[in-house]
């Protein structure tokens, strides 16, 4: 595959990529330096004037995932290098970066991961049909015929991570339950990674987002942007690829050779290589401009604090001039093109959002009620710690929160998307889902602190139940108020994100040419803090803000959305509540679960830290299914014509297990069935072999018995394999032999390093009594080693 990339990305094309990236990134940096001064002025002004919003009722957790991990487990991953599937161990830490190791043992030993996946910009797919549609859209001139598959999956439960520019990632699992859990986990990773801009940065983040918007508007690209996701370097790289990607596709795609699927695969590899080159160059240029701005920040901030009043006066004077020029045109645009659609947009936003926040409320209520039942029925405070430890991470449990997120995914802006140039509702969906998670964690954290405070005064079981119910009602009331405030703010911001770009696009032909003359009114000393373009946008925002506020206020009256009116303000019934949020996090398991309080893990080795790390989502371990042996080398070819392994000859030495070559053999490794043949002596009836290798002197098997599972008889199993088998992968021969007189006896698989052999002479009758010594000899022949109980006899 490296030859394909090097063949199509020669020196001339790499030079073109570098020049194009430098041009786009350089123009962005110019906008960033302009917006940095404006953002710094707004930050200092906010700090001085303190225009804060209403105080929240719920507490906010400072470090919600401290000493926690999200999820871990095994997945089959497709390797492009050899076109095979390999079983690997995946671990998702609190930063939501997906790390993968060759084996679980490598992770436990503290080794470095084999690789890491940043999920920003990805889409999580669970069907090859969805993936094929996206592939065909990336290369319109290389569409694959319907019905043909781009990838041959090792199982029928794929999980695919698709990116418009980066490399695609392919995984698969054995069951639908695993697929659903991993799908929810990956979606949570994407959701978190897309929200990569730090909200607590009041200078860098506004400067960056405004610079991106100004750059795209200069290119006449208004409206929302789906690739505004990830870290600043990733967003800047997406900005470059938005222009570079179509140009390279037109240059390279006609030269790709091979079948349509092969050309698509080559183009994905080429696009990923280009994306990596662009990211490297963008990172260097972005870090350089940030360093320049930070170096000049102290004198700018000093000047702002000294001349704050003069800067505000000058800005208001220019704003009045621009308002007199722009406002009549803006009001006419609002009345004709915006007002008729505000209510439709708001209704489309409010219905799924309100359902999602109501589901958050229901999930929280159900979990607390379930905790109360379990704590009362299973022993009061002794079980309280175990259940509260799980509830404390409820907001970060992607599977339990999935029902809340799904409500928001029902958002549809059909008809409005084209009119207002909204690329897709994904931007609003992910923002609302993040707010749901924050509100859930605030509710859980407030409940924790109040319950812990109540437990210090009473330890009785009945008092515990009453206190929990009372606290639950208080927290839900606070949640209703806070969620109403958060939703109304979300509705206002979403309306502005949809309407303002549309109005700027409408007003640009008549206003843009006249704006430069207002620049002359700005003093040179204040030119870094006052920009005409920003004031123009503020005036446009003011022209429509009254209508937006009125629409949201009228919607609050409708009870079906469960919104509080703006005039309703909850009194601070818990004056000391916010003092509880300053305390350390509660270790429920050690305080109330009967466990020992563990020492500080700051000085512990990495292996011990990983052992003690608690996981939000339980590991996937299917019932009755043991861990996979040889998990680092389970390679499943995806090509046709996979040869089946031949049965060993009678008397030959058992072979050492190697990498399985088909999915059936993987299932046989997962669920081994070792049978001991028993039969009732009969003159005419042939002995049943249950699909095992026939021994000398035995009659040939019947046609039905020849259809039994041809899985190899010699399998190596780890010591953790259990004898219970309920996964559904039983041998067909076991079902066919149910009505026969001879019944197979399932034995426990052999321990690690030992080989299971088929009995040559091990038949016993069901009617006769079996001698214990002979039975012990039979077990010795099967396992190759005498058990401790037998040795004791």
mmCIF file of N, CA, C and O in Angstrom, residues 100-158:
data_model
loop_
_atom_site.group_PDB
_atom_site.id
_atom_site.type_symbol
_atom_site.label_atom_id
_atom_site.label_comp_id
_atom_site.label_asym_id
_atom_site.label_seq_id
_atom_site.Cartn_x
_atom_site.Cartn_y
_atom_site.Cartn_z
ATOM 1 N N UNK A 100 -5.146 0.750 21.648
ATOM 2 C CA UNK A 100 -5.249 -0.692 21.426
ATOM 3 C C UNK A 100 -3.892 -1.350 21.591
ATOM 4 O O UNK A 100 -2.838 -0.774 21.278
ATOM 5 N N UNK A 101 -3.938 -2.581 22.123
ATOM 6 C CA UNK A 101 -2.761 -3.381 22.435
ATOM 7 C C UNK A 101 -2.893 -4.728 21.728
ATOM 8 O O UNK A 101 -3.993 -5.153 21.372
ATOM 9 N N UNK A 102 -1.767 -5.394 21.581
ATOM 10 C CA UNK A 102 -1.802 -6.713 20.959
ATOM 11 C C UNK A 102 -2.587 -7.704 21.822
ATOM 12 O O UNK A 102 -3.346 -8.523 21.309
ATOM 13 N N UNK A 103 -2.403 -7.629 23.140
ATOM 14 C CA UNK A 103 -3.102 -8.527 24.062
ATOM 15 C C UNK A 103 -3.459 -7.774 25.328
ATOM 16 O O UNK A 103 -2.953 -6.671 25.592
ATOM 17 N N UNK A 104 -4.324 -8.371 26.118
ATOM 18 C CA UNK A 104 -4.649 -7.810 27.430
ATOM 19 C C UNK A 104 -3.423 -7.861 28.335
ATOM 20 O O UNK A 104 -3.220 -6.980 29.175
ATOM 21 N N UNK A 105 -2.616 -8.865 28.178
ATOM 22 C CA UNK A 105 -1.414 -8.996 28.986
ATOM 23 C C UNK A 105 -0.468 -7.824 28.756
ATOM 24 O O UNK A 105 0.174 -7.340 29.695
ATOM 25 N N UNK A 106 -0.361 -7.366 27.512
ATOM 26 C CA UNK A 106 0.504 -6.220 27.218
ATOM 27 C C UNK A 106 0.016 -4.967 27.935
ATOM 28 O O UNK A 106 0.826 -4.162 28.427
ATOM 29 N N UNK A 107 -1.294 -4.803 28.030
ATOM 30 C CA UNK A 107 -1.841 -3.657 28.767
ATOM 31 C C UNK A 107 -1.583 -3.794 30.261
ATOM 32 O O UNK A 107 -1.172 -2.833 30.925
ATOM 33 N N UNK A 108 -1.804 -4.997 30.817
ATOM 34 C CA UNK A 108 -1.603 -5.203 32.244
ATOM 35 C C UNK A 108 -0.150 -4.984 32.654
ATOM 36 O O UNK A 108 0.123 -4.560 33.779
ATOM 37 N N UNK A 109 0.760 -5.282 31.755
ATOM 38 C CA UNK A 109 2.190 -5.106 32.061
ATOM 39 C C UNK A 109 2.645 -3.656 31.929
ATOM 40 O O UNK A 109 3.798 -3.352 32.218
ATOM 41 N N UNK A 110 1.781 -2.775 31.499
ATOM 42 C CA UNK A 110 2.141 -1.366 31.380
ATOM 43 C C UNK A 110 2.919 -1.036 30.126
ATOM 44 O O UNK A 110 3.599 0.006 30.086
ATOM 45 N N UNK A 111 2.831 -1.877 29.090
ATOM 46 C CA UNK A 111 3.537 -1.601 27.849
ATOM 47 C C UNK A 111 2.852 -0.478 27.076
ATOM 48 O O UNK A 111 1.692 -0.160 27.300
ATOM 49 N N UNK A 112 3.601 0.113 26.158
ATOM 50 C CA UNK A 112 3.039 1.172 25.338
ATOM 51 C C UNK A 112 2.014 0.582 24.376
ATOM 52 O O UNK A 112 2.168 -0.545 23.889
ATOM 53 N N UNK A 113 0.947 1.322 24.078
ATOM 54 C CA UNK A 113 -0.074 0.780 23.163
ATOM 55 C C UNK A 113 0.470 0.614 21.753
ATOM 56 O O UNK A 113 1.408 1.304 21.341
ATOM 57 N N UNK A 114 -0.149 -0.294 21.039
ATOM 58 C CA UNK A 114 0.210 -0.512 19.635
ATOM 59 C C UNK A 114 -0.150 0.691 18.795
ATOM 60 O O UNK A 114 0.520 0.998 17.801
ATOM 61 N N UNK A 115 -1.213 1.388 19.167
ATOM 62 C CA UNK A 115 -1.636 2.581 18.449
ATOM 63 C C UNK A 115 -2.730 3.299 19.214
ATOM 64 O O UNK A 115 -3.231 2.817 20.235
ATOM 65 N N UNK A 116 -3.092 4.476 18.735
ATOM 66 C CA UNK A 116 -4.131 5.294 19.355
ATOM 67 C C UNK A 116 -5.018 5.868 18.261
ATOM 68 O O UNK A 116 -4.548 6.167 17.158
ATOM 69 N N UNK A 117 -6.302 6.025 18.568
ATOM 70 C CA UNK A 117 -7.281 6.516 17.608
ATOM 71 C C UNK A 117 -7.951 7.746 18.195
ATOM 72 O O UNK A 117 -8.551 7.678 19.271
ATOM 73 N N UNK A 118 -7.823 8.872 17.507
ATOM 74 C CA UNK A 118 -8.567 10.078 17.860
ATOM 75 C C UNK A 118 -9.836 10.094 17.011
ATOM 76 O O UNK A 118 -9.779 10.136 15.791
ATOM 77 N N UNK A 119 -10.988 10.049 17.648
ATOM 78 C CA UNK A 119 -12.262 9.842 16.947
ATOM 79 C C UNK A 119 -12.894 11.115 16.424
ATOM 80 O O UNK A 119 -14.036 11.076 15.942
ATOM 81 N N UNK A 120 -12.213 12.252 16.493
ATOM 82 C CA UNK A 120 -12.804 13.503 16.025
ATOM 83 C C UNK A 120 -13.082 13.426 14.526
ATOM 84 O O UNK A 120 -12.220 13.035 13.732
ATOM 85 N N UNK A 121 -14.290 13.795 14.137
ATOM 86 C CA UNK A 121 -14.663 13.826 12.741
ATOM 87 C C UNK A 121 -15.151 12.514 12.170
ATOM 88 O O UNK A 121 -15.575 12.467 11.010
ATOM 89 N N UNK A 122 -15.134 11.453 12.965
ATOM 90 C CA UNK A 122 -15.538 10.137 12.474
ATOM 91 C C UNK A 122 -17.051 9.957 12.589
ATOM 92 O O UNK A 122 -17.719 10.609 13.396
ATOM 93 N N UNK A 123 -17.570 9.035 11.795
ATOM 94 C CA UNK A 123 -18.938 8.542 11.903
ATOM 95 C C UNK A 123 -18.879 7.050 12.198
ATOM 96 O O UNK A 123 -18.092 6.331 11.583
ATOM 97 N N UNK A 124 -19.722 6.597 13.117
ATOM 98 C CA UNK A 124 -19.740 5.198 13.524
ATOM 99 C C UNK A 124 -20.865 4.496 12.768
ATOM 100 O O UNK A 124 -22.039 4.878 12.894
ATOM 101 N N UNK A 125 -20.518 3.489 12.002
ATOM 102 C CA UNK A 125 -21.471 2.747 11.181
ATOM 103 C C UNK A 125 -21.523 1.298 11.637
ATOM 104 O O UNK A 125 -20.527 0.757 12.123
ATOM 105 N N UNK A 126 -22.671 0.678 11.447
ATOM 106 C CA UNK A 126 -22.836 -0.720 11.847
ATOM 107 C C UNK A 126 -23.324 -1.597 10.694
ATOM 108 O O UNK A 126 -23.784 -2.715 10.937
ATOM 109 N N UNK A 127 -23.234 -1.114 9.483
ATOM 110 C CA UNK A 127 -23.625 -1.938 8.333
ATOM 111 C C UNK A 127 -22.734 -1.584 7.156
ATOM 112 O O UNK A 127 -22.336 -0.421 6.977
ATOM 113 N N UNK A 128 -22.439 -2.588 6.350
ATOM 114 C CA UNK A 128 -21.614 -2.378 5.166
ATOM 115 C C UNK A 128 -22.360 -1.571 4.110
ATOM 116 O O UNK A 128 -21.728 -0.910 3.277
ATOM 117 N N UNK A 129 -23.699 -1.614 4.114
ATOM 118 C CA UNK A 129 -24.466 -0.855 3.136
ATOM 119 C C UNK A 129 -24.306 0.647 3.377
ATOM 120 O O UNK A 129 -24.106 1.420 2.422
ATOM 121 N N UNK A 130 -24.383 1.076 4.643
ATOM 122 C CA UNK A 130 -24.164 2.491 4.953
ATOM 123 C C UNK A 130 -22.765 2.926 4.550
ATOM 124 O O UNK A 130 -22.572 4.014 3.989
ATOM 125 N N UNK A 131 -21.814 2.075 4.825
ATOM 126 C CA UNK A 131 -20.429 2.413 4.500
ATOM 127 C C UNK A 131 -20.231 2.525 2.988
ATOM 128 O O UNK A 131 -19.535 3.427 2.511
ATOM 129 N N UNK A 132 -20.840 1.633 2.242
ATOM 130 C CA UNK A 132 -20.682 1.658 0.790
ATOM 131 C C UNK A 132 -21.267 2.935 0.196
ATOM 132 O O UNK A 132 -20.716 3.498 -0.762
ATOM 133 N N UNK A 133 -22.358 3.418 0.756
ATOM 134 C CA UNK A 133 -22.948 4.664 0.275
ATOM 135 C C UNK A 133 -21.993 5.837 0.479
ATOM 136 O O UNK A 133 -21.846 6.698 -0.405
ATOM 137 N N UNK A 134 -21.345 5.894 1.641
ATOM 138 C CA UNK A 134 -20.392 6.974 1.894
ATOM 139 C C UNK A 134 -19.167 6.845 1.007
ATOM 140 O O UNK A 134 -18.616 7.855 0.553
ATOM 141 N N UNK A 135 -18.731 5.628 0.746
ATOM 142 C CA UNK A 135 -17.585 5.421 -0.128
ATOM 143 C C UNK A 135 -17.906 5.896 -1.547
ATOM 144 O O UNK A 135 -17.100 6.557 -2.204
ATOM 145 N N UNK A 136 -19.075 5.548 -2.024
ATOM 146 C CA UNK A 136 -19.463 5.956 -3.371
ATOM 147 C C UNK A 136 -19.574 7.476 -3.495
ATOM 148 O O UNK A 136 -19.268 8.051 -4.544
ATOM 149 N N UNK A 137 -20.013 8.138 -2.419
ATOM 150 C CA UNK A 137 -20.118 9.600 -2.464
ATOM 151 C C UNK A 137 -18.751 10.273 -2.450
ATOM 152 O O UNK A 137 -18.608 11.390 -2.958
ATOM 153 N N UNK A 138 -17.743 9.619 -1.868
ATOM 154 C CA UNK A 138 -16.401 10.215 -1.833
ATOM 155 C C UNK A 138 -15.743 10.206 -3.197
ATOM 156 O O UNK A 138 -14.949 11.102 -3.512
ATOM 157 N N UNK A 139 -16.046 9.218 -4.012
ATOM 158 C CA UNK A 139 -15.539 9.137 -5.383
ATOM 159 C C UNK A 139 -16.730 8.899 -6.316
ATOM 160 O O UNK A 139 -17.038 7.760 -6.656
ATOM 161 N N UNK A 140 -17.413 9.956 -6.726
ATOM 162 C CA UNK A 140 -18.629 9.763 -7.526
ATOM 163 C C UNK A 140 -18.387 9.027 -8.843
ATOM 164 O O UNK A 140 -19.275 8.341 -9.335
ATOM 165 N N UNK A 141 -17.211 9.175 -9.409
ATOM 166 C CA UNK A 141 -16.942 8.518 -10.687
ATOM 167 C C UNK A 141 -16.483 7.075 -10.526
ATOM 168 O O UNK A 141 -16.145 6.416 -11.520
ATOM 169 N N UNK A 142 -16.443 6.572 -9.279
ATOM 170 C CA UNK A 142 -16.023 5.189 -9.034
ATOM 171 C C UNK A 142 -17.063 4.465 -8.188
ATOM 172 O O UNK A 142 -16.727 3.782 -7.226
ATOM 173 N N UNK A 143 -18.321 4.609 -8.544
ATOM 174 C CA UNK A 143 -19.372 3.946 -7.786
ATOM 175 C C UNK A 143 -19.355 2.446 -8.054
ATOM 176 O O UNK A 143 -19.226 2.006 -9.197
ATOM 177 N N UNK A 144 -19.480 1.675 -6.965
ATOM 178 C CA UNK A 144 -19.504 0.221 -7.063
ATOM 179 C C UNK A 144 -20.934 -0.231 -7.301
ATOM 180 O O UNK A 144 -21.891 0.375 -6.810
ATOM 181 N N UNK A 145 -21.109 -1.285 -8.058
ATOM 182 C CA UNK A 145 -22.436 -1.806 -8.350
ATOM 183 C C UNK A 145 -23.134 -2.225 -7.060
ATOM 184 O O UNK A 145 -22.501 -2.724 -6.131
ATOM 185 N N UNK A 146 -24.462 -2.049 -7.005
ATOM 186 C CA UNK A 146 -25.200 -2.480 -5.808
ATOM 187 C C UNK A 146 -25.062 -3.987 -5.588
ATOM 188 O O UNK A 146 -25.077 -4.775 -6.519
ATOM 189 N N UNK A 147 -24.916 -4.366 -4.327
ATOM 190 C CA UNK A 147 -24.782 -5.776 -3.988
ATOM 191 C C UNK A 147 -23.358 -6.230 -3.781
ATOM 192 O O UNK A 147 -23.105 -7.209 -3.076
ATOM 193 N N UNK A 148 -22.403 -5.543 -4.383
ATOM 194 C CA UNK A 148 -20.998 -5.914 -4.199
ATOM 195 C C UNK A 148 -20.477 -5.287 -2.912
ATOM 196 O O UNK A 148 -20.830 -4.159 -2.564
ATOM 197 N N UNK A 149 -19.633 -6.009 -2.206
ATOM 198 C CA UNK A 149 -19.130 -5.578 -0.910
ATOM 199 C C UNK A 149 -17.715 -5.044 -1.043
ATOM 200 O O UNK A 149 -16.871 -5.632 -1.717
ATOM 201 N N UNK A 150 -17.491 -3.889 -0.384
ATOM 202 C CA UNK A 150 -16.144 -3.316 -0.354
ATOM 203 C C UNK A 150 -15.230 -4.135 0.544
ATOM 204 O O UNK A 150 -14.037 -4.247 0.287
ATOM 205 N N UNK A 151 -15.801 -4.729 1.574
ATOM 206 C CA UNK A 151 -15.013 -5.447 2.573
ATOM 207 C C UNK A 151 -15.733 -6.728 2.948
ATOM 208 O O UNK A 151 -16.951 -6.734 3.107
ATOM 209 N N UNK A 152 -14.967 -7.810 3.060
ATOM 210 C CA UNK A 152 -15.521 -9.078 3.516
ATOM 211 C C UNK A 152 -15.286 -9.181 5.021
ATOM 212 O O UNK A 152 -14.157 -9.323 5.471
ATOM 213 N N UNK A 153 -16.371 -9.081 5.774
ATOM 214 C CA UNK A 153 -16.260 -9.020 7.228
ATOM 215 C C UNK A 153 -16.121 -10.430 7.801
ATOM 216 O O UNK A 153 -16.694 -11.388 7.285
ATOM 217 N N UNK A 154 -15.374 -10.555 8.903
ATOM 218 C CA UNK A 154 -15.161 -11.858 9.527
ATOM 219 C C UNK A 154 -16.417 -12.358 10.233
ATOM 220 O O UNK A 154 -16.583 -13.558 10.416
ATOM 221 N N UNK A 155 -17.292 -11.437 10.667
ATOM 222 C CA UNK A 155 -18.560 -11.807 11.294
ATOM 223 C C UNK A 155 -19.649 -10.956 10.664
ATOM 224 O O UNK A 155 -19.387 -10.084 9.834
ATOM 225 N N UNK A 156 -20.862 -11.175 11.088
ATOM 226 C CA UNK A 156 -21.990 -10.405 10.572
ATOM 227 C C UNK A 156 -22.300 -9.182 11.420
ATOM 228 O O UNK A 156 -23.351 -8.561 11.249
ATOM 229 N N UNK A 157 -21.396 -8.795 12.321
ATOM 230 C CA UNK A 157 -21.615 -7.650 13.199
ATOM 231 C C UNK A 157 -20.440 -6.683 13.073
ATOM 232 O O UNK A 157 -19.573 -6.615 13.940
ATOM 233 N N UNK A 158 -20.392 -5.894 12.001
ATOM 234 C CA UNK A 158 -19.266 -4.970 11.815
ATOM 235 C C UNK A 158 -19.472 -3.661 12.564
ATOM 236 O O UNK A 158 -20.593 -3.261 12.888
#
